[in-house]
CSV table of C-alpha atoms in Angstrom, one decimal:
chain,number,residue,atom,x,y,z
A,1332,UNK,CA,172.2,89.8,-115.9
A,1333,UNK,CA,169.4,92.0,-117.2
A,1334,UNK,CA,166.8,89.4,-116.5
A,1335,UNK,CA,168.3,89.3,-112.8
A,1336,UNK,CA,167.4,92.6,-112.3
A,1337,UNK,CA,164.0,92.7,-113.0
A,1338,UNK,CA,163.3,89.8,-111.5
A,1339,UNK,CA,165.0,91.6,-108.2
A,1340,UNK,CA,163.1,94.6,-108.7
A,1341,UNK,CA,159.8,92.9,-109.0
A,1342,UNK,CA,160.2,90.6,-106.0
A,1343,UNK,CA,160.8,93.6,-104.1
A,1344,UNK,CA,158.4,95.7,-105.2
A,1345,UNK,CA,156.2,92.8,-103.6
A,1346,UNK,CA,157.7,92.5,-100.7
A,1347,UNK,CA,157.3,96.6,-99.9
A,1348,UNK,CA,153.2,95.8,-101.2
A,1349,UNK,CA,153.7,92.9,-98.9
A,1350,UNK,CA,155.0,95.1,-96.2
A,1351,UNK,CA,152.3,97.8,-96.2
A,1352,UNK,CA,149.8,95.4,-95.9
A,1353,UNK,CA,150.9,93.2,-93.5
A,1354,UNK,CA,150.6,95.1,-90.0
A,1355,UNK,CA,147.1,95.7,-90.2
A,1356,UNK,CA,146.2,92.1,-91.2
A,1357,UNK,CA,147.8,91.2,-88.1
A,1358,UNK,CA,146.1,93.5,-86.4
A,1359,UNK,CA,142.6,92.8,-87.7
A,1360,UNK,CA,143.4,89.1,-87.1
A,1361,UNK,CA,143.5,89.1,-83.4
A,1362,UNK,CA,140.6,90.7,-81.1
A,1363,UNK,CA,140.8,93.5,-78.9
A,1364,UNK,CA,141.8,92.8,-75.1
A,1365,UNK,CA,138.7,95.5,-73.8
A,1366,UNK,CA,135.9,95.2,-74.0
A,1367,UNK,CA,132.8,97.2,-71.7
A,1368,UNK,CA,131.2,94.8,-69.0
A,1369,UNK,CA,128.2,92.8,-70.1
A,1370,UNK,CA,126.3,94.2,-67.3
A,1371,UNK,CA,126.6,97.8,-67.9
A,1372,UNK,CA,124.2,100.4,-68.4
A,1373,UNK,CA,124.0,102.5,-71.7
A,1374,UNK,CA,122.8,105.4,-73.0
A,1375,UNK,CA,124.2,108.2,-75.6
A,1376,UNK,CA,123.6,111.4,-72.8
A,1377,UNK,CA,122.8,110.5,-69.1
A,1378,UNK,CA,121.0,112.8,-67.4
A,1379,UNK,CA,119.2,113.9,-64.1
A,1380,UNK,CA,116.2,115.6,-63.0
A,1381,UNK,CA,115.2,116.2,-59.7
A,1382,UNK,CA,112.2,116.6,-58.2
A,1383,UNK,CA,112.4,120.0,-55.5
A,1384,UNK,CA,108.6,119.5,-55.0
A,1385,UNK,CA,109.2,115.9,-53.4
A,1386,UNK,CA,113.2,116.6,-52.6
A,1387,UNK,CA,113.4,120.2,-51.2
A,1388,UNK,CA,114.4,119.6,-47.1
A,1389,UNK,CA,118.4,120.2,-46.2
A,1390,UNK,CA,117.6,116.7,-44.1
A,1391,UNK,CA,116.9,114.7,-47.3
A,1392,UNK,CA,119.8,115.8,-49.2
A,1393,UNK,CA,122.5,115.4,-46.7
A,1394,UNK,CA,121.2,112.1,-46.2
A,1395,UNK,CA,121.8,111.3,-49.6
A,1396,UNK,CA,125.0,113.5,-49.6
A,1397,UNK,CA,126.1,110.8,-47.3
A,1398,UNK,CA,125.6,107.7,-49.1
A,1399,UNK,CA,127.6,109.4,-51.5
A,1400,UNK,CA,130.0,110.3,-49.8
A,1401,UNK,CA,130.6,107.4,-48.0
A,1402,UNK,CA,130.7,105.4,-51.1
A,1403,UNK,CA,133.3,107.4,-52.6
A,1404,UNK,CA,135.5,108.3,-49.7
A,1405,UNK,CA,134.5,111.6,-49.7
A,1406,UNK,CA,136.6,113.2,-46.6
A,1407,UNK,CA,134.6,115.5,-44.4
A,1408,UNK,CA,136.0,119.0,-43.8
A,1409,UNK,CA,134.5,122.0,-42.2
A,1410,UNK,CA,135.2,125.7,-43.5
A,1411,UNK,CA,137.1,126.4,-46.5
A,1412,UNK,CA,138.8,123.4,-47.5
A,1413,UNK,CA,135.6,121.6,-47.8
A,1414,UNK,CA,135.4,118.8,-50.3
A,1415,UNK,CA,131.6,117.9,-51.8
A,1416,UNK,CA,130.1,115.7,-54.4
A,1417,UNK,CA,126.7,116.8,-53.3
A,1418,UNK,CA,125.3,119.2,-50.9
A,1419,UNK,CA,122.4,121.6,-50.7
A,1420,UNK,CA,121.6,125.4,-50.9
A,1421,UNK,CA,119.0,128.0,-51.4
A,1422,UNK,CA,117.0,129.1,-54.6
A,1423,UNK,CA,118.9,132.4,-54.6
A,1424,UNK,CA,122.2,130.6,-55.1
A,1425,UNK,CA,120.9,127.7,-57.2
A,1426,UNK,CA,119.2,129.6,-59.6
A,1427,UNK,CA,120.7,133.3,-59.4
A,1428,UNK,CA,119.7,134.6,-62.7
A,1429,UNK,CA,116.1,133.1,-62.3
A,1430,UNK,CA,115.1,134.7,-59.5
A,1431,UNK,CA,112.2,137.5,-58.8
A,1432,UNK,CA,110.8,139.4,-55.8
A,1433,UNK,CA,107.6,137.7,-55.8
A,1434,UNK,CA,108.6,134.0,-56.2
A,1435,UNK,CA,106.3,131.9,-54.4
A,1436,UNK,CA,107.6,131.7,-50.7
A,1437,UNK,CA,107.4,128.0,-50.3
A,1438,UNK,CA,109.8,128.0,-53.4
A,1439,UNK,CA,112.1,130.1,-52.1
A,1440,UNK,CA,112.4,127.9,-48.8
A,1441,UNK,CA,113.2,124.9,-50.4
A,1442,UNK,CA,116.9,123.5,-50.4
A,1443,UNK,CA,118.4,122.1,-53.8
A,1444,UNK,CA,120.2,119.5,-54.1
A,1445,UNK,CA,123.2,120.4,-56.2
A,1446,UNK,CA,126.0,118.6,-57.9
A,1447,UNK,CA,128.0,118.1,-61.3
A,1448,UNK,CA,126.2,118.8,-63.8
A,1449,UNK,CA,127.6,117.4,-66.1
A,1450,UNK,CA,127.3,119.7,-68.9
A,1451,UNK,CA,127.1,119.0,-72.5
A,1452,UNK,CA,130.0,121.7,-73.0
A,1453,UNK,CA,131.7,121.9,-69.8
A,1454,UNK,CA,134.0,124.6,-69.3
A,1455,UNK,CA,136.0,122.6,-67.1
A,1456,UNK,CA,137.0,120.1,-69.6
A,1457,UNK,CA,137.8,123.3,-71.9
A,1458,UNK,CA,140.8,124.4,-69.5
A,1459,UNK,CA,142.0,121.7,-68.1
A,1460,UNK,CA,145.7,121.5,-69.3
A,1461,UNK,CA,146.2,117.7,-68.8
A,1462,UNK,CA,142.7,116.5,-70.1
A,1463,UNK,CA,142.5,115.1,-66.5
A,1464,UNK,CA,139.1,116.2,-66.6
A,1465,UNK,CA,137.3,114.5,-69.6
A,1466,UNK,CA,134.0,114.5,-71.2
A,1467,UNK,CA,132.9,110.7,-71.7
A,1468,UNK,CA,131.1,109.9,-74.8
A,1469,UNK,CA,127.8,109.1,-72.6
A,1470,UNK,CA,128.0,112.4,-71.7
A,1471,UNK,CA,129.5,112.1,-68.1
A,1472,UNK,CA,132.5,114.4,-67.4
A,1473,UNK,CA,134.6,113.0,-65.4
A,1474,UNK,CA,138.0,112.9,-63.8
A,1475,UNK,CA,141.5,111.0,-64.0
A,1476,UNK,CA,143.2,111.6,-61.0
A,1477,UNK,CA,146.0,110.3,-61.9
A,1478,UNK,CA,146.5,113.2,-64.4
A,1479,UNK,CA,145.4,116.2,-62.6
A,1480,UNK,CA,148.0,118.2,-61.5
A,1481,UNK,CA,146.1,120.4,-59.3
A,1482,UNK,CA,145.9,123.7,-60.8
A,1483,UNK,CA,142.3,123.8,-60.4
A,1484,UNK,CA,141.6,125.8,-63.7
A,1485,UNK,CA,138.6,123.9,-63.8
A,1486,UNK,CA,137.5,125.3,-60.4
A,1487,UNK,CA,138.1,128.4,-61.6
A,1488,UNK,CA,135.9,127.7,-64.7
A,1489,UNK,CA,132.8,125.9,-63.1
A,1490,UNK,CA,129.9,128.2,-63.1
A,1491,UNK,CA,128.5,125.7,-60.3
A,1492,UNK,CA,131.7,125.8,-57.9
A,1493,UNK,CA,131.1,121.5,-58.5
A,1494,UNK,CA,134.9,120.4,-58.2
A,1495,UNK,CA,136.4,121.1,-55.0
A,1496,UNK,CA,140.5,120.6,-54.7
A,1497,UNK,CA,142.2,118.3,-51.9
A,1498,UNK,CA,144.6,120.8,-50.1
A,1499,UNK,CA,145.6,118.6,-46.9
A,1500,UNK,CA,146.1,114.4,-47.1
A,1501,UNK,CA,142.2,113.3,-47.8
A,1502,UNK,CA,142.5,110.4,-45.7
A,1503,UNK,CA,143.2,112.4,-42.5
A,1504,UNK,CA,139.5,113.6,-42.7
A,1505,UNK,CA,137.8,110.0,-43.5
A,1506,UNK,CA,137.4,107.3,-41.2
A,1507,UNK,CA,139.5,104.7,-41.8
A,1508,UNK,CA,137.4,102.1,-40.5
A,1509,UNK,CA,134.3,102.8,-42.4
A,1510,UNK,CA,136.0,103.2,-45.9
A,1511,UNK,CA,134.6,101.8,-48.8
A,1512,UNK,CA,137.3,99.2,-49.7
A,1513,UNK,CA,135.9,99.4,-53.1
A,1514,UNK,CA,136.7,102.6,-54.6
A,1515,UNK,CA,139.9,104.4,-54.3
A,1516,UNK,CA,140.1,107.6,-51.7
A,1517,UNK,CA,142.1,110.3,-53.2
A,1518,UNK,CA,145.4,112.0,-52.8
A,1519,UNK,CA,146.7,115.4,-51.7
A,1520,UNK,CA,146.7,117.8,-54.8
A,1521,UNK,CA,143.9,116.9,-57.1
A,1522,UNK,CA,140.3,118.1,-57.9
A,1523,UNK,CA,137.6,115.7,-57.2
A,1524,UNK,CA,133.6,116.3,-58.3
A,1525,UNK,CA,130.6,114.0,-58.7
A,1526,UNK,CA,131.2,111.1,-61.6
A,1527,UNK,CA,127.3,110.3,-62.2
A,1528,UNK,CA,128.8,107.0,-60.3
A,1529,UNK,CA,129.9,105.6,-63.6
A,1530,UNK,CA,131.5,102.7,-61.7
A,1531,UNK,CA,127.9,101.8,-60.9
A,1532,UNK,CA,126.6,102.4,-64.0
A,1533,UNK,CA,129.4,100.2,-65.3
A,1534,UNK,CA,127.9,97.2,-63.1
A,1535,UNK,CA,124.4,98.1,-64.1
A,1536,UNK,CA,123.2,99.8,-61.2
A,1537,UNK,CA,121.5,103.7,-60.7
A,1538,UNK,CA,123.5,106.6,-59.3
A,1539,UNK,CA,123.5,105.5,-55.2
A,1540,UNK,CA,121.9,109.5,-55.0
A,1541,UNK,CA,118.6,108.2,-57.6
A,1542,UNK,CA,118.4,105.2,-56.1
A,1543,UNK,CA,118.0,106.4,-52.4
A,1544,UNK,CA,115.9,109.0,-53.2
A,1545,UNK,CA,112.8,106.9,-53.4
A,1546,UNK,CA,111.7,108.5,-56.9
A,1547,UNK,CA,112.5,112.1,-56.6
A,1548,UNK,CA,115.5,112.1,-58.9
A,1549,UNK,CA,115.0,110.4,-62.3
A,1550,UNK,CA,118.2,109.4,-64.1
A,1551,UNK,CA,118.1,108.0,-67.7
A,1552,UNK,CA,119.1,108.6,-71.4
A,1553,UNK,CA,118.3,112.1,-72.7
A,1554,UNK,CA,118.6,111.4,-76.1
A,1555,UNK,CA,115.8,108.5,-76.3
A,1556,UNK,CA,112.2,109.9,-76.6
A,1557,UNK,CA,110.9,106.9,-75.1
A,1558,UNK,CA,113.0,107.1,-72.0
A,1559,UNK,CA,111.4,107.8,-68.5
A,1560,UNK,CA,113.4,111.0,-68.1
A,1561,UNK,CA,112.2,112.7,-71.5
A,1562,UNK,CA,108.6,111.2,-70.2
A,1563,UNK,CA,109.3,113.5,-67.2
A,1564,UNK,CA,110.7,116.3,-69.0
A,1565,UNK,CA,107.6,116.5,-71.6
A,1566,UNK,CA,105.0,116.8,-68.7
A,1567,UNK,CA,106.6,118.8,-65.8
A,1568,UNK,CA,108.2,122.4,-66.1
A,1569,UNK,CA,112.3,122.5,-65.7
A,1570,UNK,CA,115.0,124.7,-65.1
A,1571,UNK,CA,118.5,124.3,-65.5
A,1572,UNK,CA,121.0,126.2,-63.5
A,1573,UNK,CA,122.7,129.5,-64.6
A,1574,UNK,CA,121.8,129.1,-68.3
A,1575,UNK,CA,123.1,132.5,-69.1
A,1576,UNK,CA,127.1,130.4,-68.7
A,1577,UNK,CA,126.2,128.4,-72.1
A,1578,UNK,CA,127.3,125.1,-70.3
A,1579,UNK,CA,124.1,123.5,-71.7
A,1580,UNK,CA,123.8,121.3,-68.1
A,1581,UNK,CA,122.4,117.9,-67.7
A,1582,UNK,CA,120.6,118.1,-64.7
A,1583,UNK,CA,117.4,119.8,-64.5
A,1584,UNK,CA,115.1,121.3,-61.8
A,1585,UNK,CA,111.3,120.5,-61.4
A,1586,UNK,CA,110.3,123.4,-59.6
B,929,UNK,CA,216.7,105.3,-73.7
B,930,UNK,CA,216.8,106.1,-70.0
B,931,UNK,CA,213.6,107.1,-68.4
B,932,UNK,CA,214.4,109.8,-65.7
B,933,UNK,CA,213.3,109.0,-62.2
B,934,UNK,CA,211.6,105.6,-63.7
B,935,UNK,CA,211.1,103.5,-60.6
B,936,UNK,CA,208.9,106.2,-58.8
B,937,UNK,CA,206.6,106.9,-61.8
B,938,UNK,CA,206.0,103.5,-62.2
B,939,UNK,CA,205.8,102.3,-58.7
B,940,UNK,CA,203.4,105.5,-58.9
B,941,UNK,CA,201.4,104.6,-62.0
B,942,UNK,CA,201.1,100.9,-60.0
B,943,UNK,CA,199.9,102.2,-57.1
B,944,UNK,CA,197.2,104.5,-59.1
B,945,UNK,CA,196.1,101.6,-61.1
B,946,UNK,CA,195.7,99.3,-57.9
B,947,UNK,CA,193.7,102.1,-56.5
B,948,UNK,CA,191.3,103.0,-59.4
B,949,UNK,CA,190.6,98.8,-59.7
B,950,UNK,CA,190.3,98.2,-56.3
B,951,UNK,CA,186.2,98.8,-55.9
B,952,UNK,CA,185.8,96.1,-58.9
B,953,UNK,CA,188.1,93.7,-56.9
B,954,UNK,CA,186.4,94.2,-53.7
B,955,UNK,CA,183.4,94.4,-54.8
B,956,UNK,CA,183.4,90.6,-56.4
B,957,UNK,CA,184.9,89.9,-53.5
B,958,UNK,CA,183.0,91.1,-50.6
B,959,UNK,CA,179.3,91.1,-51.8
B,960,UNK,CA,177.5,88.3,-52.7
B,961,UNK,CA,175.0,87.3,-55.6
B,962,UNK,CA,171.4,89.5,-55.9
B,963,UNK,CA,168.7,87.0,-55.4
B,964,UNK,CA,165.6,87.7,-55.6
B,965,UNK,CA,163.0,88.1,-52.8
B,966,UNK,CA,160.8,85.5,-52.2
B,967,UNK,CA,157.1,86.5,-52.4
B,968,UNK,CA,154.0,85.6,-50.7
B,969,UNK,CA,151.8,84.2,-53.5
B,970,UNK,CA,147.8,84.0,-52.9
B,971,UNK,CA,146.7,80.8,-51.1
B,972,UNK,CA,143.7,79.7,-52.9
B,973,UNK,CA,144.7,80.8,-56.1
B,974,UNK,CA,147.2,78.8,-58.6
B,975,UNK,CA,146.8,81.0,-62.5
B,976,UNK,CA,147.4,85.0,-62.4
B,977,UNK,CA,145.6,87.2,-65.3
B,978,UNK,CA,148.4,86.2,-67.5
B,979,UNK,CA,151.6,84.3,-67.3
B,980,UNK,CA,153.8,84.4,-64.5
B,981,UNK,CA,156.6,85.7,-67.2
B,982,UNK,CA,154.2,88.2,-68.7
B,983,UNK,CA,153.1,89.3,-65.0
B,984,UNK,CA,156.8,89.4,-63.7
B,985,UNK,CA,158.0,91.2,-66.5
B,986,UNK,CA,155.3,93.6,-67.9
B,987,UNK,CA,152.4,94.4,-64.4
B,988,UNK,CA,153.3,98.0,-64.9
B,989,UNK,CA,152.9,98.2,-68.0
B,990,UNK,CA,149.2,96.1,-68.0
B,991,UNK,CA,147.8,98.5,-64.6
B,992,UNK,CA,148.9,101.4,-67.3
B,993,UNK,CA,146.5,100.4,-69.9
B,994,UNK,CA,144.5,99.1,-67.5
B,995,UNK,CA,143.7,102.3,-65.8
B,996,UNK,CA,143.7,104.2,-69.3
B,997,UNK,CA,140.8,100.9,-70.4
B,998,UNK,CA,138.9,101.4,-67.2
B,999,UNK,CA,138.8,105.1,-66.7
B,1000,UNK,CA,139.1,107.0,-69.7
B,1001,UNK,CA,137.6,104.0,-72.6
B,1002,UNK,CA,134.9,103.6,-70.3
B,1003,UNK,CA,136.1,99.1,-70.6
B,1004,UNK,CA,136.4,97.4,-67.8
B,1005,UNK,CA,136.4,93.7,-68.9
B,1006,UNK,CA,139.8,92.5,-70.1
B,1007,UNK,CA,140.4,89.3,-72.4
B,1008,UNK,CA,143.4,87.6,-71.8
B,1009,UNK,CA,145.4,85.3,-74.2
B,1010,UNK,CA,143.7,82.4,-72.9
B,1011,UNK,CA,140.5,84.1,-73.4
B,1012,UNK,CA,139.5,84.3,-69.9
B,1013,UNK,CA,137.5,87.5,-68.7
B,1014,UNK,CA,138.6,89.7,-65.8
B,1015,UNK,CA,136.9,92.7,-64.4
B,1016,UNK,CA,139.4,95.8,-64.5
B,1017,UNK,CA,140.2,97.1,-61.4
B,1018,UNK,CA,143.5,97.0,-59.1
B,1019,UNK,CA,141.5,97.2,-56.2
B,1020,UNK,CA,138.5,94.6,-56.6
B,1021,UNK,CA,140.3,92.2,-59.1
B,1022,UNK,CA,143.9,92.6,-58.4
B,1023,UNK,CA,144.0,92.9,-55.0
B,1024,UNK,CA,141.7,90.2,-53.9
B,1025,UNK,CA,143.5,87.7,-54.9
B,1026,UNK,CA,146.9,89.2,-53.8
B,1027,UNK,CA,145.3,90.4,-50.4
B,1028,UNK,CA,148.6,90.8,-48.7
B,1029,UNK,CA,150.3,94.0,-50.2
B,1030,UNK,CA,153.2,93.8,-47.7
B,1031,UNK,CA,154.3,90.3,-48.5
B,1032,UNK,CA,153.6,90.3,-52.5
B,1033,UNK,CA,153.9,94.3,-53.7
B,1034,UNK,CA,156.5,95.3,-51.2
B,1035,UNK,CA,158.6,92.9,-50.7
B,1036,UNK,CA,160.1,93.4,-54.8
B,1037,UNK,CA,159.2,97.2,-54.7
B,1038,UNK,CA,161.2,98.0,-51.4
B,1039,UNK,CA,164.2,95.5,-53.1
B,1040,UNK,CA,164.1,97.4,-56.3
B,1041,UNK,CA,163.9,100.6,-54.5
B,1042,UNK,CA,160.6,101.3,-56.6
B,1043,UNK,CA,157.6,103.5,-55.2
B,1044,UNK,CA,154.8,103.3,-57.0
B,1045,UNK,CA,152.0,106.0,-55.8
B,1046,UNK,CA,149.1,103.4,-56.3
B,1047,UNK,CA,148.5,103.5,-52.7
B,1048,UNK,CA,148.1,107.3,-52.6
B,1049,UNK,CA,144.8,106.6,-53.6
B,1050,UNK,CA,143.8,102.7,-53.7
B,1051,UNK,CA,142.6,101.3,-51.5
B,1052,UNK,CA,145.4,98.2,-49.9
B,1053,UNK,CA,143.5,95.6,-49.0
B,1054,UNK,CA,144.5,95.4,-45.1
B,1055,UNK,CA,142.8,98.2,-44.9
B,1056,UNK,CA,144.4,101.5,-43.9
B,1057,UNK,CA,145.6,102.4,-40.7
C-alpha cells in the first residue's frame, strides 16, 4: 500500500511537469497564420519632407489632394463639416510660431501642403479612449475605424487640426460611381486622417501624394543614415510644424 | 375524502393545462422544419480560404482576426491549414470571389436576422447605389 502511494504521487507529479510544458510545445510546433506581404515596404520610422521651393502653388497640392482623396474615398464637403487628408494653407498658419515681420515675401506667398504628421509622440494616440487611433511600430499613426467611437478627443488634441470627424453619412458626399472599389469609404461617426497610405506601402508602392508629386516630396526611412530622406535632410534646411507642441513630427519643411 | 366542488377545479385545472400547452402543440403542428437558404456560391471558383465547415461555422470569427492581422499587426498575408497564401482583405480577397453580396452574404444574414455593419464602410462589390 505504501509503495502505491508513491508511485501515485510520482506519476503525478509528472503528469502536472507534463502539463506545464505541454501548451507551449504545441504552440511552438505549429507556425503562425500571419505573416506581412512579401512585397511590402519596410522601414523602422517613415517619414516625409516636402519640398515648398518646388511644391508651393494651391493648384499643385489640390491636385495631389485629389488623388488622395479619390483613392481613399475621401467625401467632399464645403464649410464646416469638411473632411481632409490633405489640403493646403498659408505660412502664417503652417508655421505660427516661426513666423517674423520680415520673412522673405515669396516665402510668405507660398501654399503648404499639410497633412498627418505623423508624430513620433502623437497626442492623439495619447487620448484616444478606445486605442482606435494607434501608433504603428513603423512609426505611422493610424486609425481603426472600427473602434473609434467618435468622441474626437483626438481632434481636440491635434496641434495640426489633421483628423477631421464624419458628422453626416460619408457616402452622400462621394460619387458613387467613381469610388475606389478598393478601399473601404467610411461611416457616420468616426474620425478619419491621412494613413501615410500604409495599404500601399503594404503592396510595395510610395504614398500616391510622393509619387505624383514628381520629386518634390521625399518619403523614406528616418532612422537609416544612408536613406534618400536623411540624404535630403543633411543638405537642405527644415522645419517642422509647431515644435513648441512636443509632438516631435515626421514631416518636415524645406523652406 | 371528498374534494369540494371537484368537477369544476379539475375541469378548470384541464382547461388551464390545455391552454398553457397549446403553443407547443400547435407549433409542431402548424410550422414546418427550418431549412436552410440555399446560397449562391462563386462560379469559377471550387476551394474557399478554408473548409466549407470551418467557413460555415467560424467566418466571423476569421474577418475578426483578420481585420485585427491586417490593420493593427500591420500582416496582411494569411496561411491556411493547407498552407496556401491569401492576401487579407474582405474587400479585394473576400469579395472577389464571392462578388454577389445579395445572393451569398444576405441571403443567411437576412434568415438569421443578423446585421453585420461590414457594409457601413466596405466596399460591396456591386458597387453602391
Amino acid at each position: 500500500m505504501k509503495k502505491n502511494r508513491r508511485a501515485f504521487i510520482k506519476l503525478a507529479a509528472l503528469a502536472a511537469a507534463g502539463l506545464a510544458v505541454a501548451p507551449k510545445a504545441m504552440a511552438s510546433g505549429s507556425a503562425a497564420p500571419v505573416k506581412v506581404n512579401a512585397t511590402a515596404v519596410h522601414a523602422e520610422h517613415w517619414a516625409m519632407v516636402i519640398d515648398t521651393t518646388k511644391l508651393h502653388t494651391e493648384e499643385e497640392i489640390g491636385k495631389l489632394a485629389k488623388i488622395c482623396h479619390s483613392i481613399h474615398n475621401v467625401p467632399s464637403i464645403e464649410g464646416k463639416q469638411e473632411v481632409k487628408w490633405l489640403w493646403s494653407d498659408e505660412y502664417g498658419h503652417t508655421f505660427p510660431e516661426q513666423e517674423n515681420p520680415h520673412l522673405a515675401e515669396e516665402v510668405h506667398h507660398r501654399a503648404y501642403a499639410l497633412l498627418c504628421n505623423h508624430c513620433e509622440q502623437p497626442s492623439c494616440v495619447r487620448v484616444c479612449p478606445t486605442k482606435a487611433t494607434f501608433k504603428r511600430p513603423d512609426g505611422i499613426v493610424a486609425m481603426d475605424y472600427h473602434r473609434c467611437i467618435g468622441c474626437r478627443y483626438c481632434m481636440a488634441a491635434c496641434p495640426y487640426g489633421s483628423r477631421s470627424f464624419n458628422w453626416g453619412e460619408p457616402r452622400k458626399n462621394l460619387d458613387l460611381s467613381k469610388l475606389n472599389p478598393e478601399f473601404p469609404t467610411r461611416m457616420r461617426g468616426v474620425v478619419e486622417k491621412c494613413n501615410f497610405c500604409v495599404e500601399r506601402l503594404a503592396v510595395g508602392k510610395e504614398p500616391a501624394c510622393v509619387e505624383a508629386s514628381h520629386g518634390a516630396i521625399v518619403f523614406g526611412d528616418l532612422s537609416n543614415p544612408d536613406s534618400e530622406i536623411r540624404k535630403v535632410l543633411r543638405e537642405k534646411f527644415t522645419i517642422r510644424r509647431k515644435p513648441s507642441a512636443g509632438t516631435e513630427p515626421s514631416v518636415y519643411y524645406i523652406i | 375524502m371528498k374534494m369540494q366542488n371537484g368537477f369544476p377545479i379539475v375541469a378548470g385545472l384541464v382547461i388551464f393545462i390545455g391552454l398553457l400547452c397549446a403553443p407547443f402543440v400547435m407549433g409542431k403542428v402548424v410550422t414546418h422544419e427550418y431549412k436552410a437558404p440555399e446560397i449562391k456560391m462563386p462560379v469559377g471558383e471550387k476551394e474557399c480560404i478554408e473548409s466549407k465547415e470551418f467557413m460555415r461555422e467560424q467566418h466571423m470569427q476569421l474577418l475578426n482576426q483578420w481585420r485585427d492581422w491586417a490593420l493593427r499587426d500591420g500582416k496582411r498575408t494569411y496561411t491556411n491549414h493547407a498552407g496556401k497564401e491569401f492576401t487579407i482583405s474582405l474587400q479585394n480577397t473576400c469579395m472577389k470571389c464571392h462578388n454577389n453580396k445579395a445572393d451569398f452574404c444576405d441571403k443567411c444574414h437576412t434568415d438569421a436576422g443578423v446585421s453585420p455593419y461590414c457594409w457601413d464602410c466596405h466596399v460591396q462589390p456591386e458597387g453602391l447605389k
